[in-house]
């Protein structure tokens, strides 16, 4: 028994020595192989620039980004978690902050592609025309859900045909939808009948609920998708955002952001009980290709231990889609860290803009 215990102790000591050596050797080799030219790459929040473009920090936390196809402005939506409100920030094509707007608890919807925010008995068109006034609806029908079904259908068909913008939003219990119709420059609201059998859920739809045979109308704003995951930001009003997305090749030379090197610096994940290392944490050195220019930066990420494992990063790039890409100067980068990574204070949303 004593001999067996001795073997166990020796094994544990050898394992500890091996693990210490395993880590140290990997850190040393990783540092030695780092190309010298990459060592000067700044973190995103330290200021990144090329000849004509620069990257600047904007906000910490969740964000959503919408491009105005008429004014060429961009609306950035951020969540103020402590007081449960949303902030909206309007930037022009040069990246200058033009104006901002903040919701309160009386708002019932967040941003829509038409650019209008809706409250319980009003609407605000600040994103479109800068007006922060809460304007009353031209009418709000079926608020008490007592409208006759035939009368409801007659009103609905009339409003839908006359409106240039149509949006709808589900109630908290999902028993009905509220339709919003813009007719001759003003908005009219109409509740559906409760539990109308035309209300349904389509998991492939970008809406929480849909209304059979009638789609929303009017898209002045285009929500931006990530070029990395092909998904909308977490704060997006788009509903079908839970799919896996694309598998981004960080080392692909044709990708908009290319990983040049991953430097191992710490253990990011360990097996339960045994503490056997499962993944490295460290710094990735990147090149962003934007408007025929190269912007170099570094950010933290992780890589599973193994010869053929790829490094992973929570970095997303949002650019204006065609046909507007060549007409705009702005793009955005969002960075987040998992709990296993070192929080170096760089999380948040960044803007890529032309130097002034």
Short mmCIF file of C-alpha atoms in Angstrom, two decimals:
data_model
loop_
_atom_site.label_atom_id
_atom_site.label_comp_id
_atom_site.label_asym_id
_atom_site.label_seq_id
_atom_site.Cartn_x
_atom_site.Cartn_y
_atom_site.Cartn_z
CA UNK A 1 0.00 0.00 0.00
CA UNK A 2 2.84 2.34 0.94
CA UNK A 3 4.62 1.60 -2.33
CA UNK A 4 1.44 2.28 -4.30
CA UNK A 5 0.96 5.62 -2.54
CA UNK A 6 4.57 6.53 -3.36
CA UNK A 7 3.98 5.78 -7.05
CA UNK A 8 0.88 7.95 -7.03
CA UNK A 9 2.74 10.86 -5.43
CA UNK A 10 5.63 10.52 -7.88
CA UNK A 11 3.17 10.37 -10.79
CA UNK A 12 1.41 13.51 -9.59
CA UNK A 13 4.71 15.36 -9.18
CA UNK A 14 5.87 14.30 -12.63
CA UNK A 15 2.53 15.33 -14.08
CA UNK A 16 2.78 18.77 -12.45
CA UNK A 17 6.33 19.20 -13.74
CA UNK A 18 5.21 18.09 -17.20
CA UNK A 19 2.29 20.52 -17.20
CA UNK A 20 4.47 23.40 -16.08
CA UNK A 21 6.97 22.55 -18.77
CA UNK A 22 4.21 22.02 -21.33
CA UNK A 23 2.85 25.50 -20.72
CA UNK A 24 6.23 27.23 -20.53
CA UNK A 25 7.56 25.57 -23.66
CA UNK A 26 4.45 26.42 -25.64
CA UNK A 27 4.48 30.05 -24.46
CA UNK A 28 8.17 30.40 -25.32
CA UNK A 29 7.89 28.82 -28.76
CA UNK A 30 4.78 30.85 -29.56
CA UNK A 31 6.57 34.08 -28.60
CA UNK A 32 9.72 33.20 -30.56
CA UNK A 33 7.75 32.42 -33.72
CA UNK A 34 5.85 35.71 -33.62
CA UNK A 35 6.97 37.73 -36.68
CA UNK A 36 8.59 40.95 -35.52
CA UNK A 37 6.44 43.19 -37.71
CA UNK A 38 3.28 41.97 -35.94
CA UNK A 39 4.50 42.89 -32.48
CA UNK A 40 3.68 46.56 -33.03
CA UNK A 41 0.01 45.93 -33.92
CA UNK A 42 -2.25 47.94 -31.56
CA UNK A 43 -5.39 46.69 -29.86
CA UNK A 44 -8.56 48.14 -31.36
CA UNK A 45 -9.12 50.52 -28.44
CA UNK A 46 -5.56 51.80 -28.71
CA UNK A 47 -6.19 53.45 -32.08
CA UNK A 48 -5.92 51.67 -35.44
CA UNK A 49 -5.43 53.47 -38.74
CA UNK A 50 -4.28 53.21 -42.35
CA UNK A 51 -3.52 55.97 -44.84
CA UNK A 52 -7.12 57.14 -45.19
CA UNK A 53 -9.14 55.22 -42.56
CA UNK A 54 -9.21 54.88 -38.79
CA UNK A 55 -11.02 52.77 -36.19
CA UNK A 56 -12.58 54.52 -33.18
CA UNK A 57 -14.34 53.12 -30.11
CA UNK A 58 -18.04 54.01 -29.75
CA UNK A 59 -19.95 52.08 -27.07
CA UNK A 60 -19.76 49.20 -24.63
CA UNK A 61 -22.51 46.60 -24.68
CA UNK A 62 -25.07 45.30 -27.17
CA UNK A 63 -25.72 47.29 -30.32
CA UNK A 64 -27.81 47.12 -33.47
CA UNK A 65 -26.98 48.98 -36.69
CA UNK A 66 -29.36 50.22 -39.41
CA UNK A 67 -28.42 52.03 -42.62
CA UNK A 68 -30.76 54.70 -44.02
CA UNK A 69 -30.91 54.16 -47.78
CA UNK A 70 -32.29 57.67 -48.40
CA UNK A 71 -30.15 59.96 -46.24
CA UNK A 72 -27.09 57.63 -46.15
CA UNK A 73 -27.02 58.11 -42.37
CA UNK A 74 -26.60 55.21 -39.94
CA UNK A 75 -28.61 54.58 -36.78
CA UNK A 76 -26.85 52.74 -33.95
CA UNK A 77 -29.11 51.32 -31.25
CA UNK A 78 -27.66 50.51 -27.82
CA UNK A 79 -29.22 48.98 -24.72
CA UNK A 80 -29.03 50.82 -21.40
CA UNK A 81 -29.43 47.79 -19.16
CA UNK A 82 -29.58 49.57 -15.81
CA UNK A 83 -32.71 51.59 -16.63
CA UNK A 84 -34.06 49.27 -19.35
CA UNK A 85 -34.14 51.94 -22.05
CA UNK A 86 -32.75 52.07 -25.57
CA UNK A 87 -30.51 54.76 -26.97
CA UNK A 88 -30.40 55.65 -30.67
CA UNK A 89 -27.47 57.51 -32.23
CA UNK A 90 -27.48 58.98 -35.73
CA UNK A 91 -24.19 59.19 -37.67
CA UNK A 92 -23.61 60.75 -41.06
CA UNK A 93 -21.50 59.18 -43.80
CA UNK A 94 -18.34 60.79 -42.35
CA UNK A 95 -18.89 59.16 -38.96
CA UNK A 96 -19.97 62.38 -37.23
CA UNK A 97 -22.61 62.08 -34.50
CA UNK A 98 -25.58 64.14 -35.69
CA UNK A 99 -28.14 63.52 -32.97
CA UNK A 100 -29.40 61.02 -30.40
CA UNK A 101 -32.71 59.86 -28.99
CA UNK A 102 -33.60 57.80 -25.94
CA UNK A 103 -36.76 55.80 -25.36
CA UNK A 104 -38.73 55.51 -22.12
CA UNK A 105 -40.96 52.79 -20.66
CA UNK A 106 -44.00 53.91 -22.68
CA UNK A 107 -42.51 52.69 -25.97
CA UNK A 108 -43.83 49.30 -27.07
CA UNK A 109 -41.55 48.60 -30.05
CA UNK A 110 -37.92 49.08 -30.89
CA UNK A 111 -36.59 50.16 -34.27
CA UNK A 112 -38.30 49.08 -37.49
CA UNK A 113 -37.01 49.09 -41.09
CA UNK A 114 -39.40 51.96 -41.77
CA UNK A 115 -37.55 54.07 -39.19
CA UNK A 116 -40.48 54.68 -36.81
CA UNK A 117 -40.73 53.98 -33.07
CA UNK A 118 -44.18 53.23 -31.65
CA UNK A 119 -45.62 53.90 -28.20
CA UNK A 120 -48.91 52.90 -26.65
CA UNK A 121 -50.80 55.76 -28.28
CA UNK A 122 -48.19 57.63 -30.34
CA UNK A 123 -45.33 57.34 -32.81
CA UNK A 124 -41.93 59.04 -33.21
CA UNK A 125 -40.19 59.53 -36.59
CA UNK A 126 -36.91 60.92 -35.28
CA UNK A 127 -34.79 58.49 -37.32
CA UNK A 128 -36.38 59.71 -40.54
CA UNK A 129 -36.71 63.46 -40.05
CA UNK A 130 -35.11 64.35 -36.68
CA UNK A 131 -38.48 65.10 -35.04
CA UNK A 132 -38.53 63.78 -31.45
CA UNK A 133 -42.18 64.72 -30.90
CA UNK A 134 -44.55 61.98 -29.74
CA UNK A 135 -47.33 62.33 -32.29
CA UNK A 136 -50.77 60.77 -31.67
CA UNK A 137 -52.06 58.15 -34.06
CA UNK A 138 -54.58 59.34 -36.63
CA UNK A 139 -56.70 56.56 -35.18
CA UNK A 140 -56.35 53.44 -33.02
CA UNK A 141 -59.01 50.86 -33.85
CA UNK A 142 -60.15 47.76 -31.96
CA UNK A 143 -58.39 48.70 -28.74
CA UNK A 144 -61.10 46.86 -26.79
CA UNK A 145 -61.15 43.85 -29.17
CA UNK A 146 -64.91 44.19 -29.64
CA UNK A 147 -64.91 45.04 -33.35
CA UNK A 148 -67.06 42.81 -35.53
CA UNK A 149 -64.97 40.44 -37.66
CA UNK A 150 -66.48 41.63 -40.94
CA UNK A 151 -65.93 45.27 -40.00
CA UNK A 152 -62.37 44.46 -38.98
CA UNK A 153 -61.63 42.83 -42.35
CA UNK A 154 -63.08 45.80 -44.18
CA UNK A 155 -60.91 48.27 -42.26
CA UNK A 156 -57.82 46.13 -42.56
CA UNK A 157 -58.11 45.69 -46.33
CA UNK A 158 -58.68 49.43 -46.78
CA UNK A 159 -55.73 50.44 -44.60
CA UNK A 160 -53.36 47.84 -46.06
CA UNK A 161 -54.08 48.90 -49.64
CA UNK A 162 -53.67 52.62 -48.88
CA UNK A 163 -50.50 52.41 -46.75
CA UNK A 164 -46.96 52.85 -48.06
CA UNK A 165 -45.56 51.41 -44.81
CA UNK A 166 -47.13 48.55 -42.82
CA UNK A 167 -45.62 47.11 -39.63
CA UNK A 168 -47.02 44.81 -36.99
CA UNK A 169 -45.90 43.86 -33.52
CA UNK A 170 -47.08 41.01 -31.22
CA UNK A 171 -48.63 41.57 -27.81
CA UNK A 172 -46.74 40.40 -24.73
CA UNK A 173 -48.86 37.25 -24.52
CA UNK A 174 -48.76 36.75 -28.32
CA UNK A 175 -52.58 36.58 -28.46
CA UNK A 176 -52.85 39.38 -31.00
CA UNK A 177 -50.89 41.70 -33.29
CA UNK A 178 -50.98 45.47 -33.48
CA UNK A 179 -50.79 46.71 -37.06
CA UNK A 180 -49.35 50.14 -37.89
CA UNK A 181 -50.27 51.73 -41.24
CA UNK A 182 -48.67 54.90 -42.63
CA UNK A 183 -51.25 56.60 -44.83
CA UNK A 184 -50.68 60.08 -46.28
CA UNK A 185 -47.81 60.75 -43.88
CA UNK A 186 -49.57 59.80 -40.62
CA UNK A 187 -49.91 56.52 -38.75
CA UNK A 188 -53.02 54.54 -37.86
CA UNK A 189 -52.97 51.56 -35.46
CA UNK A 190 -55.26 48.52 -35.51
CA UNK A 191 -55.33 45.55 -33.14
CA UNK A 192 -56.17 42.20 -34.69
CA UNK A 193 -58.94 40.07 -33.26
CA UNK A 194 -57.70 38.10 -30.26
CA UNK A 195 -56.35 34.66 -31.18
CA UNK A 196 -57.06 35.27 -34.86
CA UNK A 197 -56.24 32.03 -36.69
CA UNK A 198 -54.35 34.02 -39.34
CA UNK A 199 -51.63 34.74 -36.76
CA UNK A 200 -48.89 32.13 -36.92
CA UNK A 201 -45.24 31.55 -36.11
CA UNK A 202 -42.79 30.74 -38.88
CA UNK A 203 -39.35 29.81 -37.54
CA UNK A 204 -37.76 30.83 -40.85
CA UNK A 205 -39.34 34.30 -40.68
CA UNK A 206 -37.51 37.35 -39.41
CA UNK A 207 -40.66 38.35 -37.48
CA UNK A 208 -41.67 36.97 -34.09
CA UNK A 209 -45.16 36.30 -35.49
CA UNK A 210 -46.66 36.65 -38.96
CA UNK A 211 -50.10 37.31 -40.41
CA UNK A 212 -51.25 34.94 -43.14
CA UNK A 213 -51.04 36.34 -46.70
CA UNK A 214 -50.03 39.84 -45.56
CA UNK A 215 -46.43 40.95 -45.23
CA UNK A 216 -44.95 44.06 -43.70
CA UNK A 217 -44.38 46.84 -46.23
CA UNK A 218 -41.74 49.53 -46.51
CA UNK A 219 -37.99 49.30 -45.89
CA UNK A 220 -36.17 52.62 -45.78
CA UNK A 221 -33.54 51.18 -43.43
CA UNK A 222 -31.34 48.13 -43.95
CA UNK A 223 -30.19 46.25 -40.81
CA UNK A 224 -26.53 45.29 -41.09
CA UNK A 225 -25.40 41.67 -40.85
CA UNK A 226 -22.03 40.41 -39.71
CA UNK A 227 -19.59 39.53 -42.50
CA UNK A 228 -18.10 37.01 -40.07
CA UNK A 229 -21.16 35.01 -38.94
CA UNK A 230 -23.83 36.17 -41.43
CA UNK A 231 -25.99 36.96 -38.38
CA UNK A 232 -27.59 40.12 -37.07
CA UNK A 233 -26.34 41.65 -33.78
CA UNK A 234 -27.82 40.27 -30.55
CA UNK A 235 -29.90 43.43 -30.07
CA UNK A 236 -31.47 43.13 -33.52
CA UNK A 237 -35.24 43.21 -34.01
CA UNK A 238 -34.77 40.42 -36.54
CA UNK A 239 -36.18 37.24 -35.03
CA UNK A 240 -34.60 34.29 -36.87
CA UNK A 241 -31.13 34.92 -35.50
CA UNK A 242 -30.61 31.63 -33.67
CA UNK A 243 -29.23 29.55 -36.53
CA UNK A 244 -25.61 28.47 -36.46
CA UNK A 245 -24.45 30.97 -39.08
CA UNK A 246 -21.43 30.53 -41.30
CA UNK A 247 -18.12 29.00 -40.21
CA UNK A 248 -15.65 31.81 -40.77
CA UNK A 249 -12.15 30.98 -41.97
CA UNK A 250 -9.95 33.35 -39.98
CA UNK A 251 -6.90 32.30 -41.98
CA UNK A 252 -8.53 32.72 -45.40
CA UNK A 253 -6.61 35.20 -47.52
CA UNK A 254 -9.78 36.35 -49.31
CA UNK A 255 -11.72 37.06 -46.11
CA UNK A 256 -12.27 40.68 -44.98
CA UNK A 257 -10.43 40.01 -41.70
CA UNK A 258 -7.45 37.66 -41.84
CA UNK A 259 -5.63 36.14 -38.87
CA UNK A 260 -1.87 36.42 -39.41
CA UNK A 261 -0.73 34.75 -36.19
CA UNK A 262 -2.05 33.47 -32.85
CA UNK A 263 0.23 33.86 -29.83
CA UNK A 264 -0.40 31.49 -26.90
CA UNK A 265 -0.34 33.31 -23.57
CA UNK A 266 -2.49 31.48 -21.00
CA UNK A 267 -4.78 28.49 -20.45
CA UNK A 268 -8.34 29.42 -21.37
CA UNK A 269 -10.05 26.10 -20.60
CA UNK A 270 -9.33 23.05 -18.46
CA UNK A 271 -10.99 19.66 -18.00
CA UNK A 272 -13.07 19.25 -14.87
CA UNK A 273 -11.35 17.61 -11.86
CA UNK A 274 -8.06 16.83 -13.70
CA UNK A 275 -7.28 20.44 -14.77
CA UNK A 276 -5.85 19.10 -18.00
CA UNK A 277 -5.56 22.06 -20.44
CA UNK A 278 -8.13 22.03 -23.23
CA UNK A 279 -7.63 25.40 -24.88
CA UNK A 280 -5.13 28.21 -25.14
CA UNK A 281 -5.95 31.83 -24.60
CA UNK A 282 -3.88 34.44 -26.33
CA UNK A 283 -3.62 37.24 -28.83
CA UNK A 284 -4.56 37.16 -32.48
CA UNK A 285 -2.84 39.48 -34.96
CA UNK A 286 -5.16 40.55 -37.78
CA UNK A 287 -5.34 42.46 -41.04
CA UNK A 288 -8.64 44.09 -41.97
CA UNK A 289 -9.09 44.77 -45.68
CA UNK A 290 -11.40 47.76 -46.19
CA UNK A 291 -11.80 50.01 -49.25
CA UNK A 292 -8.49 48.77 -50.73
CA UNK A 293 -6.59 49.61 -47.54
CA UNK A 294 -5.13 47.43 -44.78
CA UNK A 295 -5.72 48.08 -41.09
CA UNK A 296 -3.67 45.95 -38.69
CA UNK A 297 -4.73 45.20 -35.12
CA UNK A 298 -4.67 42.57 -32.39
CA UNK A 299 -7.35 41.12 -30.08
CA UNK A 300 -7.68 38.27 -27.58
CA UNK A 301 -9.14 34.90 -28.50
CA UNK A 302 -8.88 31.17 -27.82
CA UNK A 303 -7.71 28.02 -29.56
CA UNK A 304 -8.38 24.39 -28.66
CA UNK A 305 -5.23 22.40 -27.97
CA UNK A 306 -4.30 20.22 -30.92
CA UNK A 307 -2.27 20.39 -34.13
CA UNK A 308 -5.19 21.03 -36.47
CA UNK A 309 -7.34 23.21 -34.25
CA UNK A 310 -8.27 26.72 -35.37
CA UNK A 311 -8.32 29.83 -33.23
CA UNK A 312 -11.71 31.42 -32.55
CA UNK A 313 -12.56 35.06 -31.89
CA UNK A 314 -15.69 37.04 -31.04
CA UNK A 315 -15.08 39.77 -33.59
CA UNK A 316 -17.82 40.85 -36.00
CA UNK A 317 -17.59 43.18 -38.99
CA UNK A 318 -20.66 45.08 -40.23
CA UNK A 319 -20.49 46.74 -43.64
CA UNK A 320 -23.15 48.33 -45.82
CA UNK A 321 -24.42 45.79 -48.39
CA UNK A 322 -24.52 46.35 -52.12
CA UNK A 323 -25.61 48.50 -53.89
CA UNK A 324 -24.62 51.07 -51.24
CA UNK A 325 -21.17 49.79 -50.22
CA UNK A 326 -19.23 51.89 -52.73
CA UNK A 327 -21.24 54.99 -51.80
CA UNK A 328 -20.55 54.85 -48.06
CA UNK A 329 -17.50 55.32 -45.88
CA UNK A 330 -18.65 53.72 -42.61
CA UNK A 331 -18.32 50.19 -41.27
CA UNK A 332 -18.44 48.80 -37.74
CA UNK A 333 -16.62 46.19 -35.65
CA UNK A 334 -18.01 44.58 -32.50
CA UNK A 335 -15.72 42.80 -30.02
CA UNK A 336 -16.78 40.64 -27.09
CA UNK A 337 -14.95 38.28 -24.73
CA UNK A 338 -16.07 34.96 -23.28
CA UNK A 339 -15.69 34.38 -19.54
CA UNK A 340 -12.55 32.28 -20.11
CA UNK A 341 -10.66 35.16 -21.71
CA UNK A 342 -8.83 38.05 -20.12
CA UNK A 343 -11.06 41.13 -20.09
CA UNK A 344 -8.69 43.80 -21.31
CA UNK A 345 -11.36 46.50 -21.56
CA UNK A 346 -11.77 46.36 -25.32
CA UNK A 347 -15.32 45.02 -25.55
CA UNK A 348 -17.85 47.05 -27.49
CA UNK A 349 -18.66 48.66 -30.82
CA UNK A 350 -16.11 50.43 -33.02
CA UNK A 351 -16.61 52.55 -36.12
CA UNK A 352 -14.40 52.41 -39.22
CA UNK A 353 -14.43 55.80 -40.91
CA UNK A 354 -12.42 57.99 -43.25
CA UNK A 355 -9.86 60.27 -41.60
CA UNK A 356 -10.77 63.95 -41.50
#
